[in-house]
PDB file of C-alpha atoms in Angstrom:
ATOM      1  CA  UNK A  18     -20.307  -5.619  -3.732  1.00 66.00           C
ATOM      2  CA  UNK A  19     -18.824  -8.826  -5.095  1.00 73.00           C
ATOM      3  CA  UNK A  20     -15.914  -6.950  -6.642  1.00 70.00           C
ATOM      4  CA  UNK A  21     -15.223  -5.167  -3.350  1.00 69.00           C
ATOM      5  CA  UNK A  22     -15.205  -8.408  -1.493  1.00 69.00           C
ATOM      6  CA  UNK A  23     -12.898  -9.947  -4.103  1.00 70.00           C
ATOM      7  CA  UNK A  24     -10.240  -7.319  -3.140  1.00 70.00           C
ATOM      8  CA  UNK A  25      -9.815  -8.932   0.246  1.00 74.00           C
ATOM      9  CA  UNK A  26      -9.615 -12.461  -1.208  1.00 73.00           C
ATOM     10  CA  UNK A  27      -6.270 -14.295  -1.270  1.00 75.00           C
ATOM     11  CA  UNK A  28      -7.352 -17.268  -3.384  1.00 78.00           C
ATOM     12  CA  UNK A  29      -7.705 -17.448  -7.142  1.00 78.00           C
ATOM     13  CA  UNK A  30      -5.959 -15.582  -9.904  1.00 80.00           C
ATOM     14  CA  UNK A  31      -6.058 -12.053 -11.197  1.00 80.00           C
ATOM     15  CA  UNK A  32      -4.954 -10.541 -14.442  1.00 80.00           C
ATOM     16  CA  UNK A  33      -2.411  -7.803 -14.822  1.00 78.00           C
ATOM     17  CA  UNK A  34      -4.865  -5.127 -15.789  1.00 82.00           C
ATOM     18  CA  UNK A  35      -6.761  -5.635 -12.498  1.00 84.00           C
ATOM     19  CA  UNK A  36      -3.619  -4.936 -10.496  1.00 80.00           C
ATOM     20  CA  UNK A  37      -2.723  -1.976 -12.653  1.00 83.00           C
ATOM     21  CA  UNK A  38      -6.239  -0.558 -12.201  1.00 86.00           C
ATOM     22  CA  UNK A  39      -6.063  -0.741  -8.454  1.00 86.00           C
ATOM     23  CA  UNK A  40      -2.645   0.975  -8.140  1.00 85.00           C
ATOM     24  CA  UNK A  41      -3.679   4.438  -9.335  1.00 88.00           C
ATOM     25  CA  UNK A  42      -7.015   4.218  -7.467  1.00 90.00           C
ATOM     26  CA  UNK A  43      -5.099   3.391  -4.220  1.00 89.00           C
ATOM     27  CA  UNK A  44      -2.628   6.222  -4.797  1.00 88.00           C
ATOM     28  CA  UNK A  45      -5.541   8.710  -5.338  1.00 92.00           C
ATOM     29  CA  UNK A  46      -7.341   7.513  -2.240  1.00 91.00           C
ATOM     30  CA  UNK A  47      -4.163   7.854  -0.205  1.00 87.00           C
ATOM     31  CA  UNK A  48      -3.386  11.335  -1.517  1.00 88.00           C
ATOM     32  CA  UNK A  49      -6.957  12.427  -0.982  1.00 90.00           C
ATOM     33  CA  UNK A  50      -6.773  11.253   2.611  1.00 88.00           C
ATOM     34  CA  UNK A  51      -3.484  13.084   3.066  1.00 84.00           C
ATOM     35  CA  UNK A  52      -5.047  16.291   1.623  1.00 85.00           C
ATOM     36  CA  UNK A  53      -8.102  16.122   3.857  1.00 86.00           C
ATOM     37  CA  UNK A  54      -5.965  15.414   6.814  1.00 82.00           C
ATOM     38  CA  UNK A  55      -3.592  18.338   6.112  1.00 79.00           C
ATOM     39  CA  UNK A  56      -6.065  20.959   5.125  1.00 80.00           C
ATOM     40  CA  UNK A  57      -9.233  20.211   7.180  1.00 79.00           C
ATOM     41  CA  UNK A  58      -8.655  17.640   9.918  1.00 76.00           C
ATOM     42  CA  UNK A  59      -5.323  18.733  11.463  1.00 72.00           C
ATOM     43  CA  UNK A  60      -6.134  22.440  11.726  1.00 70.00           C
ATOM     44  CA  UNK A  61      -9.560  21.816  13.233  1.00 72.00           C
ATOM     45  CA  UNK A  62      -8.779  19.040  15.795  1.00 68.00           C
ATOM     46  CA  UNK A  63      -9.006  21.480  18.740  1.00 68.00           C
ATOM     47  CA  UNK A  64     -12.525  22.443  17.645  1.00 70.00           C
ATOM     48  CA  UNK A  65     -13.694  18.811  17.843  1.00 71.00           C
ATOM     49  CA  UNK A  66     -12.237  18.174  21.288  1.00 68.00           C
ATOM     50  CA  UNK A  67     -10.433  20.781  23.318  1.00 68.00           C
ATOM     51  CA  UNK A  68      -7.944  18.300  24.633  1.00 69.00           C
ATOM     52  CA  UNK A  69      -6.585  17.665  21.225  1.00 68.00           C
ATOM     53  CA  UNK A  70      -3.843  19.855  19.637  1.00 67.00           C
ATOM     54  CA  UNK A  71      -4.468  21.793  16.386  1.00 69.00           C
ATOM     55  CA  UNK A  72      -1.682  21.690  13.807  1.00 69.00           C
ATOM     56  CA  UNK A  73      -1.102  24.036  10.877  1.00 65.00           C
ATOM     57  CA  UNK A  74      -0.762  22.431   7.434  1.00 63.00           C
ATOM     58  CA  UNK A  75       2.772  21.073   7.010  1.00 61.00           C
ATOM     59  CA  UNK A  76       3.584  20.740  10.705  1.00 64.00           C
ATOM     60  CA  UNK A  77       4.955  17.521  11.920  1.00 62.00           C
ATOM     61  CA  UNK A  78       2.353  15.658  13.995  1.00 66.00           C
ATOM     62  CA  UNK A  79       2.529  12.920  16.536  1.00 67.00           C
ATOM     63  CA  UNK A  80       0.158   9.996  16.709  1.00 67.00           C
ATOM     64  CA  UNK A  81      -1.933   8.346  14.020  1.00 72.00           C
ATOM     65  CA  UNK A  82      -3.191  10.469  11.136  1.00 78.00           C
ATOM     66  CA  UNK A  83      -5.924   9.817   8.551  1.00 82.00           C
ATOM     67  CA  UNK A  84      -3.449   9.150   5.761  1.00 80.00           C
ATOM     68  CA  UNK A  85      -1.676   6.498   7.939  1.00 81.00           C
ATOM     69  CA  UNK A  86      -4.976   4.755   8.478  1.00 86.00           C
ATOM     70  CA  UNK A  87      -5.837   4.815   4.745  1.00 89.00           C
ATOM     71  CA  UNK A  88      -2.285   3.583   3.972  1.00 82.00           C
ATOM     72  CA  UNK A  89      -2.684   0.669   6.241  1.00 83.00           C
ATOM     73  CA  UNK A  90      -6.128  -0.239   4.946  1.00 88.00           C
ATOM     74  CA  UNK A  91      -4.969  -0.118   1.325  1.00 87.00           C
ATOM     75  CA  UNK A  92      -2.067  -2.499   1.979  1.00 83.00           C
ATOM     76  CA  UNK A  93      -4.538  -5.372   2.687  1.00 85.00           C
ATOM     77  CA  UNK A  94      -6.194  -5.384  -0.740  1.00 86.00           C
ATOM     78  CA  UNK A  95      -2.879  -4.648  -2.441  1.00 85.00           C
ATOM     79  CA  UNK A  96      -1.335  -7.588  -0.768  1.00 84.00           C
ATOM     80  CA  UNK A  97      -4.334  -9.740  -1.732  1.00 84.00           C
ATOM     81  CA  UNK A  98      -4.073  -8.655  -5.376  1.00 84.00           C
ATOM     82  CA  UNK A  99      -0.318  -9.309  -5.358  1.00 83.00           C
ATOM     83  CA  UNK A 100      -0.949 -12.839  -4.011  1.00 83.00           C
ATOM     84  CA  UNK A 101      -3.459 -13.579  -6.598  1.00 85.00           C
ATOM     85  CA  UNK A 102      -1.206 -12.161  -9.315  1.00 82.00           C
ATOM     86  CA  UNK A 103       1.533 -14.528  -8.101  1.00 80.00           C
ATOM     87  CA  UNK A 104      -0.934 -17.356  -8.269  1.00 80.00           C
ATOM     88  CA  UNK A 105      -1.510 -16.388 -11.941  1.00 78.00           C
ATOM     89  CA  UNK A 106       2.249 -16.984 -12.493  1.00 74.00           C
ATOM     90  CA  UNK A 107       2.189 -20.337 -10.650  1.00 78.00           C
ATOM     91  CA  UNK A 108       3.941 -19.035  -7.562  1.00 75.00           C
ATOM     92  CA  UNK A 109       2.886 -19.354  -3.985  1.00 74.00           C
ATOM     93  CA  UNK A 110       1.780 -16.623  -1.634  1.00 73.00           C
ATOM     94  CA  UNK A 111       5.174 -16.840   0.169  1.00 76.00           C
ATOM     95  CA  UNK A 112       6.762 -14.876  -2.595  1.00 72.00           C
ATOM     96  CA  UNK A 113       4.605 -11.872  -1.718  1.00 73.00           C
ATOM     97  CA  UNK A 114       6.289 -11.745   1.671  1.00 75.00           C
ATOM     98  CA  UNK A 115       9.437 -10.524  -0.085  1.00 72.00           C
ATOM     99  CA  UNK A 116       7.683  -7.170  -0.529  1.00 70.00           C
ATOM    100  CA  UNK A 117       6.945  -6.640   3.131  1.00 74.00           C
ATOM    101  CA  UNK A 118      10.375  -5.203   4.003  1.00 73.00           C
ATOM    102  CA  UNK A 119       9.826  -2.503   1.294  1.00 69.00           C
ATOM    103  CA  UNK A 120       6.409  -1.701   2.738  1.00 71.00           C
ATOM    104  CA  UNK A 121       7.756  -1.398   6.186  1.00 74.00           C
ATOM    105  CA  UNK A 122      10.684   0.691   5.181  1.00 70.00           C
ATOM    106  CA  UNK A 123       8.676   2.990   2.944  1.00 70.00           C
ATOM    107  CA  UNK A 124       6.177   3.541   5.823  1.00 71.00           C
ATOM    108  CA  UNK A 125       9.059   4.358   8.067  1.00 70.00           C
ATOM    109  CA  UNK A 126      10.361   6.928   5.559  1.00 68.00           C
ATOM    110  CA  UNK A 127       6.962   8.427   5.052  1.00 67.00           C
ATOM    111  CA  UNK A 128       6.145   8.853   8.727  1.00 64.00           C
ATOM    112  CA  UNK A 129       9.433   8.962  10.654  1.00 64.00           C
ATOM    113  CA  UNK A 130      12.110  10.238   8.169  1.00 59.00           C
ATOM    114  CA  UNK A 131      14.284  11.833  10.861  1.00 62.00           C
ATOM    115  CA  UNK A 132      14.744   8.536  12.760  1.00 59.00           C
ATOM    116  CA  UNK A 133      15.830   6.387   9.846  1.00 55.00           C
ATOM    117  CA  UNK A 134      18.989   8.204   8.789  1.00 57.00           C
ATOM    118  CA  UNK A 135      20.439   7.180   5.441  1.00 60.00           C
ATOM    119  CA  UNK A 136      18.975   5.305   2.526  1.00 61.00           C
ATOM    120  CA  UNK A 137      20.652   1.985   3.304  1.00 64.00           C
ATOM    121  CA  UNK A 138      17.295   0.407   4.456  1.00 62.00           C
ATOM    122  CA  UNK A 139      15.450   1.572   1.419  1.00 62.00           C
ATOM    123  CA  UNK A 140      18.187   0.329  -0.949  1.00 66.00           C
ATOM    124  CA  UNK A 141      18.146  -3.148   0.691  1.00 66.00           C
ATOM    125  CA  UNK A 142      14.365  -3.385   0.613  1.00 66.00           C
ATOM    126  CA  UNK A 143      14.283  -2.186  -2.991  1.00 68.00           C
ATOM    127  CA  UNK A 144      16.690  -4.839  -4.081  1.00 70.00           C
ATOM    128  CA  UNK A 145      14.599  -7.546  -2.402  1.00 68.00           C
ATOM    129  CA  UNK A 146      11.414  -6.109  -3.899  1.00 70.00           C
ATOM    130  CA  UNK A 147      12.469  -5.657  -7.502  1.00 73.00           C
ATOM    131  CA  UNK A 148      12.200  -9.367  -8.552  1.00 72.00           C
ATOM    132  CA  UNK A 149       8.697  -9.528  -7.040  1.00 68.00           C
ATOM    133  CA  UNK A 150       7.659  -6.345  -8.858  1.00 70.00           C
ATOM    134  CA  UNK A 151       8.929  -7.842 -12.083  1.00 72.00           C
ATOM    135  CA  UNK A 152       7.054 -11.089 -11.699  1.00 67.00           C
ATOM    136  CA  UNK A 153       3.867  -9.229 -10.706  1.00 65.00           C
ATOM    137  CA  UNK A 154       3.767  -7.013 -13.767  1.00 69.00           C
ATOM    138  CA  UNK A 155       4.829  -9.398 -16.472  1.00 70.00           C
ATOM    139  CA  UNK A 156       2.347 -11.489 -18.454  1.00 67.00           C
ATOM    140  CA  UNK A 157       1.276 -14.734 -16.847  1.00 61.00           C
ATOM    141  CA  UNK A 158       1.258 -18.140 -18.309  1.00 63.00           C
ATOM    142  CA  UNK A 159      -1.237 -19.023 -20.928  1.00 61.00           C
ATOM    143  CA  UNK A 160      -3.927 -21.379 -19.638  1.00 60.00           C
ATOM    144  CA  UNK A 161      -4.150 -24.558 -21.636  1.00 57.00           C
ATOM    145  CA  UNK A 162      -7.733 -25.515 -22.318  1.00 59.00           C
ATOM    146  CA  UNK A 163      -8.548 -29.184 -22.036  1.00 58.00           C
ATOM    147  CA  UNK A 164      -9.139 -30.862 -25.382  1.00 52.00           C
TER     148      UNK A 164
END
């Protein structure tokens, strides 16, 4: 329980391995939610409530889906880990805000690709995000132990 609570903490430091352990787990959770949403939840919505619309797998849906909720919930611990990773490098949490444009643009491309048009937004957000990603994944400073 303590490890789960530490995911939502923005204070302290975290090693690179912890961040790299969380990323595949988050991806699997998100893909699992998308699979459940596409194969079970969307086709059976009208069975749960007759006012809701059933969708076949692969159809474009309106409104909030399960994978959108999981994506939003996973962004909070990921941002917390990123902030603590930046603390490990001696940077403040404000550097993590550089990654927010990429998260917003990626969410837009995932859930509304027809409205965004070209890849200009993704390119700009990616260029802003690359230095942050570099700092987050490189080794941190060695802690000097007091003599």
